[in-house]
Coordinates of C-alpha atoms in Angstrom, one line a residue:
Chain P
M88 CA -0.1 0.2 -0.1
D89 CA 1.4 3.2 -0.6
P90 CA 1.5 6.1 1.6
V91 CA -0.1 9.0 2.2
I92 CA 1.3 11.7 2.2
T93 CA 5.2 12.1 0.8
L94 CA 7.8 14.3 3.4
N95 CA 10.3 16.4 1.2
A96 CA 13.2 17.3 2.8
V97 CA 12.2 21.0 4.6
D98 CA 10.1 18.1 6.0
Y99 CA 12.3 15.9 7.7
A100 CA 14.6 19.1 7.7
I101 CA 11.8 20.5 10.8
I102 CA 11.5 16.9 12.3
G103 CA 15.5 16.6 13.0
G104 CA 15.1 19.7 14.3
Y105 CA 13.1 18.6 17.1
I106 CA 14.5 15.4 17.6
L107 CA 18.1 17.4 17.8
V108 CA 17.0 19.5 20.7
M109 CA 15.0 16.8 22.5
I110 CA 18.5 15.6 22.5
L111 CA 20.0 18.4 23.3
V112 CA 17.3 19.3 26.4
G113 CA 18.1 16.0 27.5
Y114 CA 22.2 16.3 27.9
S115 CA 21.5 20.1 29.3
L116 CA 19.9 18.9 32.5
K117 CA 22.7 15.5 32.9
K118 CA 24.2 17.4 35.4
Y119 CA 21.4 18.7 37.4
M120 CA 20.4 14.8 38.9
K121 CA 22.8 15.0 41.9
T122 CA 19.5 13.9 44.4
G123 CA 16.6 10.7 43.8
E124 CA 14.7 14.0 44.2
D125 CA 16.2 15.8 41.1
F126 CA 15.8 13.2 38.7
F127 CA 12.1 11.9 39.9
L128 CA 10.4 15.5 41.0
S129 CA 13.0 17.4 39.2
G130 CA 13.9 18.7 42.9
R131 CA 11.1 20.4 43.7
S132 CA 12.0 24.2 41.1
L133 CA 10.0 24.4 38.5
P134 CA 7.7 27.0 38.4
G135 CA 3.7 27.2 38.3
W136 CA 3.8 27.5 34.2
I137 CA 6.1 25.0 32.9
T138 CA 4.3 22.7 35.0
G139 CA 0.8 23.6 33.9
L140 CA 1.3 23.8 30.2
A141 CA 3.9 19.7 31.1
F142 CA -0.1 18.4 32.8
L143 CA -2.0 19.4 29.7
S144 CA 0.2 18.1 27.1
A145 CA 1.1 14.8 29.5
N146 CA -2.7 14.5 28.4
L147 CA -2.0 15.7 25.1
G148 CA -0.8 12.2 23.1
A149 CA -1.0 12.4 19.2
L150 CA -4.2 9.1 20.3
E151 CA -5.7 12.0 22.0
V152 CA -5.3 14.3 19.5
I153 CA -6.8 12.1 17.2
G154 CA -9.5 9.9 18.1
M155 CA -10.8 13.2 19.2
V156 CA -10.7 14.9 15.5
A157 CA -12.7 11.0 15.3
N158 CA -15.2 11.7 17.7
S159 CA -15.9 15.3 16.5
A160 CA -16.7 14.0 13.5
K161 CA -18.7 11.1 14.9
Y162 CA -20.5 12.4 17.6
G163 CA -20.5 16.1 16.7
I164 CA -20.3 19.3 18.9
A165 CA -20.7 17.5 21.6
T166 CA -16.7 16.2 21.9
V167 CA -16.7 19.1 23.8
H168 CA -18.1 17.5 27.4
F169 CA -14.8 15.8 27.3
Y170 CA -12.9 19.3 28.5
W171 CA -16.2 21.6 29.7
V172 CA -17.6 19.1 31.4
G173 CA -15.2 16.7 31.6
A174 CA -12.3 18.1 32.6
I175 CA -12.0 21.9 33.8
P176 CA -14.0 21.0 36.9
A177 CA -11.4 17.9 38.1
M178 CA -8.5 20.0 37.6
V179 CA -9.8 23.1 39.1
F180 CA -11.5 20.8 42.7
L181 CA -7.5 18.9 42.3
G182 CA -6.3 21.8 42.4
I183 CA -8.1 24.1 45.0
F184 CA -8.9 21.3 46.9
M185 CA -6.1 18.2 46.7
M186 CA -2.7 19.7 46.3
P187 CA -2.7 20.7 49.8
F188 CA -2.6 17.2 51.1
Y189 CA -1.2 16.2 48.1
Y190 CA 2.0 18.7 47.9
G191 CA 1.8 19.9 51.2
S192 CA 3.0 16.0 52.6
R193 CA 5.9 16.3 50.8
V194 CA 4.6 13.0 49.9
R195 CA 6.8 11.7 46.2
T196 CA 3.8 9.6 44.2
V197 CA 0.0 8.9 44.4
P198 CA 0.4 5.5 46.2
E199 CA 3.0 7.1 48.6
Y200 CA -0.5 9.2 50.1
L201 CA -2.4 5.9 49.8
K202 CA 0.0 4.5 52.7
L203 CA 0.5 7.2 54.5
R204 CA -3.7 7.6 54.4
Y205 CA -4.6 4.0 54.9
N206 CA -2.6 1.1 54.5
E207 CA 0.3 -0.7 52.9
A208 CA -2.0 -2.9 51.5
T209 CA -4.4 -0.1 49.7
R210 CA -0.9 1.5 48.2
G211 CA 0.6 -2.4 47.1
L212 CA -3.1 -2.3 45.4
N213 CA -2.1 0.3 43.7
A214 CA 1.6 0.7 42.9
I215 CA 1.4 -2.4 40.7
S216 CA -1.1 -2.5 39.0
F217 CA 0.1 1.5 38.4
A218 CA 3.5 0.0 37.5
I219 CA 1.8 -2.3 34.9
M220 CA -0.8 -0.5 33.4
T221 CA 2.2 2.5 32.8
V222 CA 4.6 0.5 31.0
L223 CA 2.2 -1.4 29.1
M224 CA 0.4 1.6 27.9
S225 CA 4.2 3.1 27.3
G226 CA 3.8 0.2 24.5
I227 CA 0.9 0.4 23.5
S228 CA 1.2 3.6 22.1
L229 CA 4.3 2.8 20.6
Y230 CA 2.3 0.4 18.7
A231 CA 0.6 3.4 17.7
M232 CA 3.0 5.6 16.6
A233 CA 4.7 2.7 14.3
L234 CA 1.1 1.8 12.9
L235 CA 0.3 5.2 12.0
F236 CA 3.5 6.2 10.8
K237 CA 3.7 3.2 8.8
L238 CA 0.4 3.7 6.7
M239 CA 0.8 7.3 6.8
L240 CA 4.1 7.9 5.8
G241 CA 5.7 4.0 4.6
W242 CA 8.0 4.1 7.7
S243 CA 9.0 1.0 8.9
L244 CA 7.8 -0.1 12.1
T245 CA 10.8 -2.0 13.9
G246 CA 12.6 1.8 12.3
S247 CA 10.3 3.7 14.2
I248 CA 9.8 1.7 17.5
L249 CA 13.5 1.5 18.1
F250 CA 14.5 4.8 17.2
A251 CA 11.4 7.0 18.8
A252 CA 12.4 4.6 22.2
A253 CA 15.8 5.4 22.2
V254 CA 15.1 9.1 22.1
V255 CA 12.8 8.4 24.5
L256 CA 15.6 6.2 27.3
L257 CA 18.3 8.9 26.0
Y258 CA 17.0 12.2 27.3
V259 CA 14.9 10.7 29.9
F260 CA 17.8 8.3 30.9
W261 CA 19.7 12.4 31.1
G262 CA 17.5 13.9 32.4
G263 CA 15.1 12.5 34.6
L264 CA 11.6 14.1 34.8
S265 CA 12.3 17.5 33.7
S266 CA 13.2 16.0 30.6
S267 CA 9.4 14.7 30.0
I268 CA 8.3 17.6 31.7
Y269 CA 10.0 20.1 28.6
N270 CA 8.9 18.3 26.0
E271 CA 5.8 18.2 26.7
V272 CA 6.0 22.0 27.3
I273 CA 8.0 22.2 23.6
Q274 CA 4.7 19.9 22.6
F275 CA 2.4 22.3 23.9
F276 CA 3.6 25.0 21.4
L277 CA 4.0 22.8 18.5
I278 CA 0.7 20.9 18.2
W279 CA -0.4 24.5 18.5
L280 CA 1.4 25.1 15.7
G281 CA 1.5 22.5 13.7
L282 CA -2.3 21.6 13.8
L283 CA -3.6 25.5 13.3
P284 CA -3.1 25.6 10.1
I285 CA -5.6 22.9 9.2
V286 CA -8.8 24.9 11.6
F287 CA -8.3 28.0 9.4
L288 CA -7.8 26.6 6.1
G289 CA -10.8 24.0 7.0
L290 CA -13.0 27.3 8.6
K291 CA -12.3 29.2 4.8
E292 CA -13.5 26.3 2.5
V293 CA -16.6 25.7 5.0
G294 CA -17.4 29.2 5.3
G295 CA -16.7 29.9 9.1
F296 CA -19.3 28.2 11.5
A297 CA -21.9 29.8 9.4
G298 CA -20.7 26.7 7.1
F299 CA -21.7 24.9 9.7
V300 CA -24.9 25.6 10.1
A301 CA -25.9 25.4 6.2
K302 CA -24.9 21.9 6.6
L303 CA -24.2 19.8 8.7
K304 CA -27.5 18.7 10.6
E305 CA -28.6 19.8 14.2
P306 CA -28.0 17.1 16.5
L307 CA -24.7 17.0 15.5
L308 CA -23.8 21.5 16.7
H309 CA -25.3 21.1 20.2
S310 CA -23.7 20.1 22.9
A311 CA -26.5 19.6 25.8
K312 CA -29.4 20.1 23.7
Y313 CA -30.1 16.4 23.1
L314 CA -29.3 14.8 26.8
G315 CA -32.5 14.1 27.9
T316 CA -33.1 11.0 26.5
S317 CA -29.6 9.0 25.1
N318 CA -31.5 9.4 21.5
N319 CA -28.7 11.1 20.6
P320 CA -25.1 11.0 18.8
L321 CA -23.6 9.9 21.6
G322 CA -26.2 7.3 22.9
V323 CA -25.8 8.8 26.3
D324 CA -28.2 10.1 28.4
W325 CA -27.0 13.9 30.5
F326 CA -26.4 11.5 33.7
G327 CA -24.1 9.6 32.2
V328 CA -22.5 12.3 30.9
V329 CA -22.5 14.8 34.0
M330 CA -22.0 11.8 36.8
G331 CA -19.9 9.1 35.0
L332 CA -18.2 11.1 32.3
G333 CA -17.7 14.9 34.3
F334 CA -17.9 13.5 37.9
V335 CA -16.2 9.1 38.5
L336 CA -14.1 9.3 35.2
S337 CA -12.7 12.7 34.7
F338 CA -12.0 13.2 38.4
G339 CA -10.7 9.7 38.5
Y340 CA -8.1 10.4 35.8
W341 CA -7.1 13.8 36.3
T342 CA -6.8 13.8 40.2
T343 CA -5.6 10.0 40.8
D344 CA -2.7 9.3 38.3
F345 CA 0.0 9.8 38.8
L346 CA 1.5 10.8 35.6
V347 CA -0.9 14.4 35.8
V348 CA -0.2 15.1 39.5
Q349 CA 3.3 14.4 39.1
R350 CA 4.0 17.7 37.1
A351 CA 2.4 19.0 39.7
L352 CA 4.6 17.6 42.2
A353 CA 7.6 18.5 40.4
S354 CA 6.3 22.9 41.5
K355 CA 9.1 24.7 43.6
N356 CA 6.1 26.2 46.2
I357 CA 3.0 24.9 47.1
N358 CA 0.9 27.8 45.1
S359 CA 2.5 26.6 41.9
A360 CA 1.7 23.1 42.2
R361 CA -2.1 24.3 43.3
M362 CA -1.2 26.2 40.1
T363 CA -0.5 23.7 37.4
P364 CA -3.9 22.0 36.6
I365 CA -5.1 25.1 36.8
I366 CA -2.9 27.4 35.1
A367 CA -4.0 23.9 32.3
S368 CA -7.6 24.4 32.4
F369 CA -7.7 27.6 30.7
P370 CA -5.8 25.8 27.5
K371 CA -7.6 22.6 28.2
M372 CA -10.5 24.7 27.1
L373 CA -9.0 25.8 24.1
V374 CA -7.9 22.7 22.9
P375 CA -12.0 22.0 20.9
I376 CA -10.8 24.5 18.4
I377 CA -8.0 22.0 16.9
V378 CA -9.9 19.0 17.6
V379 CA -13.5 19.0 16.8
I380 CA -13.5 22.1 14.1
P381 CA -10.8 19.9 12.3
G382 CA -13.8 16.6 12.7
L383 CA -16.0 19.1 11.5
V384 CA -14.2 20.2 8.2
A385 CA -13.9 16.8 7.8
L386 CA -17.4 15.7 7.4
L387 CA -18.0 18.2 4.6
V388 CA -14.9 18.9 2.8
L389 CA -13.4 14.9 2.8
P390 CA -14.9 13.2 0.3
E391 CA -14.4 9.5 2.6
F392 CA -16.5 11.4 4.6
S393 CA -19.9 12.2 2.5
Q394 CA -21.0 8.4 3.3
S395 CA -23.7 8.9 5.6
A396 CA -22.8 6.0 8.1
L397 CA -18.6 5.1 7.8
P398 CA -17.6 2.0 10.4
S399 CA -16.4 3.2 13.2
T400 CA -12.4 2.9 12.4
E401 CA -12.7 4.7 9.9
Y402 CA -12.7 8.0 12.3
N403 CA -9.6 7.5 12.8
S404 CA -8.1 8.9 9.9
A405 CA -10.1 12.6 10.1
L406 CA -7.2 14.3 10.6
I407 CA -4.4 12.5 8.8
L408 CA -6.7 12.6 5.5
L409 CA -6.4 17.2 6.6
M410 CA -3.4 17.0 6.9
K411 CA -2.6 15.6 3.3
H412 CA -5.9 17.9 2.1
Y413 CA -4.8 21.5 3.6
L414 CA -1.4 21.4 4.4
P415 CA 1.5 21.7 1.7
N416 CA 5.3 20.6 2.4
G417 CA 6.3 22.7 5.3
L418 CA 4.2 22.2 6.7
L419 CA 3.0 18.8 6.7
G420 CA 6.8 17.8 8.0
L421 CA 5.9 20.6 10.8
A422 CA 2.2 18.3 11.8
I423 CA 4.3 15.7 11.0
T424 CA 6.3 16.9 13.6
A425 CA 3.7 17.7 16.8
L426 CA 2.4 13.9 16.0
L427 CA 5.6 12.6 16.8
A428 CA 6.3 15.2 19.7
S429 CA 3.0 14.2 21.7
F430 CA 4.3 10.8 20.7
M431 CA 7.2 11.2 22.4
S432 CA 6.0 12.9 25.0
G433 CA 3.8 10.6 25.6
M434 CA 6.1 7.8 26.4
A435 CA 8.9 10.2 28.3
G436 CA 5.5 10.2 30.6
N437 CA 4.4 6.8 31.1
V438 CA 7.9 5.7 30.9
T439 CA 8.9 8.8 34.2
A440 CA 5.3 8.1 36.3
F441 CA 6.7 4.4 36.0
N442 CA 10.4 4.5 36.6
T443 CA 9.4 6.7 39.9
I444 CA 7.1 4.1 41.0
W445 CA 8.8 1.3 40.6
T446 CA 12.0 2.8 43.0
Y447 CA 10.2 4.7 45.8
D448 CA 7.0 2.5 46.0
I449 CA 7.1 -1.3 45.0
Y450 CA 12.2 -1.5 44.9
G451 CA 12.4 1.5 48.3
S452 CA 9.0 -0.1 50.0
Y453 CA 9.4 -4.1 49.3
I454 CA 12.6 -4.7 48.3
K455 CA 15.5 -2.8 49.2
K456 CA 13.9 -0.5 51.8
G457 CA 17.0 2.0 53.3
K458 CA 19.3 1.8 51.6
P459 CA 20.7 5.7 50.5
D460 CA 19.5 7.9 48.0
A461 CA 22.7 7.4 45.6
H462 CA 20.8 3.9 45.5
Y463 CA 17.6 4.5 44.1
L464 CA 18.8 7.1 41.8
K465 CA 20.9 4.4 40.3
M466 CA 18.3 2.4 40.1
G467 CA 15.4 4.8 38.5
K468 CA 18.6 5.0 36.2
Y469 CA 18.0 1.2 35.1
A470 CA 14.4 1.5 35.6
T471 CA 14.3 3.2 32.8
V472 CA 16.2 1.6 30.9
F473 CA 14.2 -1.3 31.5
G474 CA 11.0 0.3 31.5
V475 CA 11.7 1.6 27.9
A476 CA 12.7 -2.0 26.5
I477 CA 9.5 -3.3 27.9
S478 CA 7.9 -0.3 26.5
V479 CA 9.9 -2.2 23.6
G480 CA 8.9 -5.5 23.8
T481 CA 4.8 -4.3 24.7
A482 CA 5.2 -2.9 21.6
Y483 CA 5.8 -6.5 19.1
I484 CA 3.4 -8.5 21.3
V485 CA 0.9 -6.3 20.3
Q486 CA 2.3 -5.9 16.8
S487 CA 0.7 -9.0 16.2
F488 CA -1.5 -10.1 18.6
P489 CA -4.0 -6.4 17.6
N490 CA -6.4 -7.3 20.1
L491 CA -4.6 -7.7 23.3
M492 CA -4.4 -3.6 22.4
D493 CA -8.4 -3.4 22.9
Y494 CA -7.8 -6.2 26.8
M495 CA -5.8 -4.9 28.0
Q496 CA -7.4 -1.1 28.4
L497 CA -10.3 -2.4 29.3
I498 CA -8.4 -3.9 32.5
F499 CA -7.0 -0.2 33.2
S500 CA -11.4 0.6 32.9
F501 CA -11.3 -1.6 35.3
F502 CA -8.7 -0.5 38.1
N503 CA -8.9 3.7 37.7
A504 CA -13.1 3.7 37.9
P505 CA -13.2 3.8 41.8
L506 CA -10.1 5.2 42.5
F507 CA -11.6 8.7 42.8
A508 CA -13.9 7.7 45.6
T509 CA -11.0 6.2 48.0
F510 CA -8.9 9.8 47.3
L511 CA -12.2 11.9 48.0
L512 CA -13.1 9.8 51.4
G513 CA -9.4 9.3 52.2
M514 CA -8.8 13.4 51.8
F515 CA -12.4 14.9 52.9
W516 CA -13.1 12.0 55.8
K517 CA -11.1 11.5 58.6
G518 CA -13.4 7.8 59.5
A519 CA -12.4 5.9 57.0
T520 CA -9.7 3.3 57.5
G521 CA -6.8 1.4 56.7
W522 CA -9.2 -1.4 55.5
G523 CA -11.9 0.7 54.6
G524 CA -9.6 2.5 52.3
F525 CA -8.1 -1.7 50.8
F526 CA -11.5 -3.7 50.3
G527 CA -13.6 -0.1 49.6
L528 CA -10.3 -0.3 46.0
L529 CA -10.8 -3.9 46.0
V530 CA -14.3 -4.1 45.8
G531 CA -15.0 -1.2 43.5
I532 CA -12.0 -3.1 41.0
F533 CA -14.5 -5.5 40.9
V534 CA -18.1 -4.2 40.7
A535 CA -16.4 -2.3 37.0
A536 CA -14.2 -6.1 36.2
G537 CA -18.8 -6.9 36.7
H538 CA -20.5 -4.7 35.4
Y539 CA -18.4 -5.2 32.3
L540 CA -19.4 -8.7 31.7
L541 CA -23.3 -8.6 32.4
Y542 CA -23.4 -5.6 29.5
K543 CA -21.3 -7.9 27.3
L544 CA -23.0 -11.6 28.6
G545 CA -26.3 -9.3 27.5
V546 CA -28.4 -8.5 31.2
V547 CA -28.1 -4.9 31.4
H548 CA -28.4 -3.3 28.4
Y549 CA -26.9 0.3 27.3
A550 CA -27.5 2.9 24.3
S551 CA -24.1 2.7 23.2
D552 CA -20.7 1.4 23.9
M553 CA -19.8 4.8 25.4
A554 CA -22.8 4.6 28.1
A555 CA -22.2 1.8 29.1
N556 CA -18.2 2.4 30.1
F557 CA -20.1 6.0 31.6
Y558 CA -21.7 4.0 33.6
Q559 CA -19.5 0.9 34.8
A560 CA -17.7 4.3 36.2
W561 CA -20.0 5.2 38.8
W562 CA -21.3 1.6 39.9
A563 CA -17.2 1.6 40.4
W564 CA -17.0 4.7 42.1
L565 CA -20.6 4.4 44.1
A566 CA -19.2 0.7 45.5
D567 CA -16.2 1.8 46.5
F568 CA -17.8 4.5 48.3
V569 CA -20.1 2.2 49.5
V570 CA -17.6 -0.6 50.7
T571 CA -14.7 1.9 52.1
I572 CA -17.4 4.0 54.4
G573 CA -18.9 0.3 55.3
V574 CA -16.2 -0.9 56.7
S575 CA -15.0 2.0 58.0
L576 CA -17.5 1.8 60.6
F577 CA -16.1 -1.7 61.5
T578 CA -12.6 -1.5 61.8
A579 CA -10.1 0.0 63.9
K580 CA -10.1 4.2 63.4
R581 CA -6.3 5.8 62.5
D582 CA -5.0 8.0 65.6
P583 CA -5.7 11.5 64.2
K584 CA -2.2 12.6 65.4
E585 CA -1.4 9.9 61.7
L586 CA -4.0 11.9 59.9
A587 CA -2.3 14.4 59.9
G588 CA -1.3 17.4 56.8
L589 CA -3.2 14.2 54.7
V590 CA -6.8 15.1 55.2
F591 CA -9.1 17.8 55.9
G592 CA -9.7 19.5 59.1
L593 CA -7.0 17.9 60.5
T594 CA -4.4 20.2 57.9
P595 CA -3.4 23.3 58.4
K596 CA -5.6 25.7 55.5
P597 CA -2.2 26.3 53.2
K598 CA -2.0 29.9 53.1
A599 CA -3.6 32.3 50.6
A600 CA -0.5 33.8 48.7
A601 CA -0.4 37.5 49.1
R602 CA -1.3 38.6 45.7
W603 CA -5.1 38.0 44.9
L604 CA -3.5 37.9 41.6
A605 CA -1.5 34.1 41.9
R606 CA -4.3 32.6 44.4
P607 CA -5.7 29.6 43.0
A608 CA -9.5 30.2 44.1
V609 CA -8.8 33.3 42.1
W610 CA -8.1 31.7 38.8
G611 CA -10.4 28.9 39.8
T612 CA -13.2 30.2 39.8
L613 CA -12.2 31.5 36.3
A614 CA -11.8 29.3 34.6
I615 CA -15.2 27.2 35.9
V616 CA -16.9 30.7 35.0
I617 CA -15.7 30.3 31.4
A618 CA -16.2 26.8 31.0
I619 CA -20.0 26.9 32.7
V620 CA -20.0 29.7 30.0
L621 CA -18.8 28.3 27.0
N622 CA -21.6 25.4 27.8
I623 CA -24.6 27.2 27.5
I624 CA -23.2 29.1 24.7
F625 CA -23.2 25.3 22.7
W626 CA -25.6 24.4 24.5
Chain S
M20 CA 24.4 24.5 24.4
N21 CA 26.3 25.5 28.1
D22 CA 25.3 29.1 27.7
K23 CA 21.3 28.0 27.1
I24 CA 20.9 26.7 30.5
E25 CA 20.5 29.9 33.8
T26 CA 20.5 27.4 36.9
K27 CA 19.1 28.9 40.2
D28 CA 19.0 27.4 43.2
Q29 CA 15.1 27.9 44.6
G30 CA 15.7 27.4 48.3
T31 CA 13.9 25.3 49.2
G32 CA 15.4 23.1 50.3
M33 CA 14.7 20.2 48.4
G34 CA 18.1 20.0 47.4
Q35 CA 19.5 22.0 44.1
G36 CA 16.8 23.9 41.9
H37 CA 17.3 23.3 37.7
V38 CA 15.9 25.2 35.9
L39 CA 17.0 25.2 32.4
D40 CA 15.7 28.4 31.1
L41 CA 12.5 26.8 28.2
K42 CA 11.6 30.2 26.8
L43 CA 15.5 29.7 24.8
P44 CA 15.5 26.2 23.0
I45 CA 12.1 26.7 22.9
G46 CA 12.9 29.9 21.1
W47 CA 15.5 28.9 19.1
L48 CA 13.6 26.0 18.0
L49 CA 10.7 28.0 16.6
S50 CA 12.8 30.7 15.0
A51 CA 14.8 27.9 13.3
Y52 CA 11.4 26.6 12.1
G53 CA 10.3 30.3 11.4
V54 CA 14.0 31.1 8.8
L55 CA 12.6 27.2 7.2
L56 CA 9.1 27.8 6.1
T57 CA 9.6 31.5 5.6
V58 CA 12.5 30.5 3.2
Y59 CA 11.3 27.4 1.7
G60 CA 7.9 30.0 1.2
L61 CA 9.7 32.1 -0.7
V62 CA 10.9 29.3 -2.8
T63 CA 8.8 27.3 -3.7
K64 CA 5.7 28.5 -6.4
K65 CA 2.1 29.1 -6.0
E66 CA 1.5 25.5 -8.5
M67 CA 2.4 24.2 -4.6
Y68 CA -0.6 26.1 -2.5
A69 CA -3.2 25.2 -3.8
I70 CA -4.0 22.9 -1.5
S71 CA -3.5 24.9 0.9
L72 CA -7.1 27.1 -1.1
G73 CA -3.8 29.3 -3.2
L74 CA -2.8 31.2 0.2
N75 CA 0.9 30.6 0.8
L76 CA 0.2 29.3 3.5
N77 CA 4.1 28.3 4.5
L78 CA 5.4 31.7 4.5
V79 CA 2.5 33.3 6.1
W80 CA 2.6 30.7 8.9
G81 CA 6.9 30.8 8.9
I82 CA 6.3 34.5 9.6
L83 CA 4.1 34.0 12.8
M84 CA 6.6 31.3 14.0
L85 CA 9.2 34.1 13.7
V86 CA 8.0 36.3 15.7
V87 CA 6.5 33.5 18.2
G88 CA 9.6 32.7 18.4
G89 CA 11.7 35.9 18.5
G90 CA 9.4 36.7 21.7
F91 CA 11.1 33.3 23.7
L92 CA 14.5 34.7 22.9
L93 CA 13.1 38.3 23.5
A94 CA 11.4 37.1 27.0
A95 CA 14.2 35.4 27.7
F96 CA 17.3 37.5 27.3
L97 CA 15.7 40.6 29.4
K98 CA 14.9 38.2 32.2
K99 CA 18.5 37.5 31.7
G100 CA 19.6 41.2 31.2
K101 CA 17.4 41.8 34.4
A102 CA 19.1 38.6 36.5
G103 CA 22.6 39.8 35.7
G104 CA 21.5 43.7 36.8

């Protein structure tokens, strides 16, 4: 099969320039990596704008961008729910209410918080499942990247996998989390600069928003008007969107996933840590510009998308076909670089989260306790090497068994869904006990898996797979919530003194920044207000 | 690359801070892209831009990236000057 896109020397120069800068940045960070904290948490020294943009980019992976353009072609403007309902409230909540406990308690990882707040078993369950998931996910996206570049550009699968893995290994090995974060910030600018030309040309060709209104079907043009029942393009009703996506899935991901929380922990002080997700929420609100508009444009300008019903996998090619449709060589190289950057920074993010959890929560807790810091720093570097090696291995396995990808993602969703209940109760109810937390989490995971089985066996029905997914998250969360409370009532309470700094009510309130312009609450409120206004405009 | 690094001890007591001024690599990368795209836009023929609706987007976007990249470099140099003084 011929590749979809042909690159020339200028395009390759742009790609090469990016790789060169990444390697140089990694190399120049090498000399700062003296302690474990330098390598795993950037020495807790970064300013809020850097951690904020990295916080956003860690989630703006290439698969996410391609998938959201596809969703927009499929579901229309309702895709904005993944941003304005499914991200902003959780990000603001993390910054204002949860970060004081994460950053204030000086924990180095999310599982470490669970150990201090609940018990060793809860930490173990979370740390081990997270480490495995993260490193496998990194392999999955490595494979997805190689496959995309093979179909799009004709690059060899093995070549892409090994090359990307080698570059990521090099700069993470040298610069640890700092390398990863800096790459994410550079990626942030590349994604916008690489994709905005498509947005402009698309809007120009279809005649702006008026063109959408004139030519697209009415349900594709509204985010919330048709959510009364599940009879809308998403196939989900308002309860599923608000509670499943907006509450459980979104809060579970943004507030407990170490991959994103780690960025905030790298901040230089508690105010920057709290501002990190809030700073990220502003550009996050604008991401629909580069995903929803191209998705709608694809429906109108691509001949492939003119039929009324497409097989759902076809939608994933929307972004690539638009690049081919609009971009001349030169800008094409820039857009490819943006995708490559977001793949590589996604992988680097996974690898740095993995080496940190592995070193602190698994190796340093169960295998070799109490060694000097230099020992763990060295282990972190080894973990980077074998983390990348496992990713490459996973990429090869997935290549032979593509279905594995779906199964893995499915299993991961079982572990993620209930977690937010454990954190919510842990941070805001001092009565939650160690075993309450552990069994709540465990039952939540089983409820998610059980619900999935019932859905697949046809015992429970939903209008769409997405609805099943949202409701599954909700039930898993509820089970965790109820079981944690139930078990806590019958098990030994923790000594309140041990919980100081970890739980609301037993922690001194963080002092508000002197200048009101530096206060997280001010900016968080502003973010929420803008998100509400946007929701109303596109209702 | 040594001239691009700015160290700062944040005095957090949590190990030495290591702030590489990220504005510099971003600024250099985007400016280099800007120059490359602008020049490429100037030397390429009109026919190539039929797909981008007749707009020489390499030229336009190249100039834009020069402005953005230059802005980062300027901000970095102003900051450096301030810190030095």
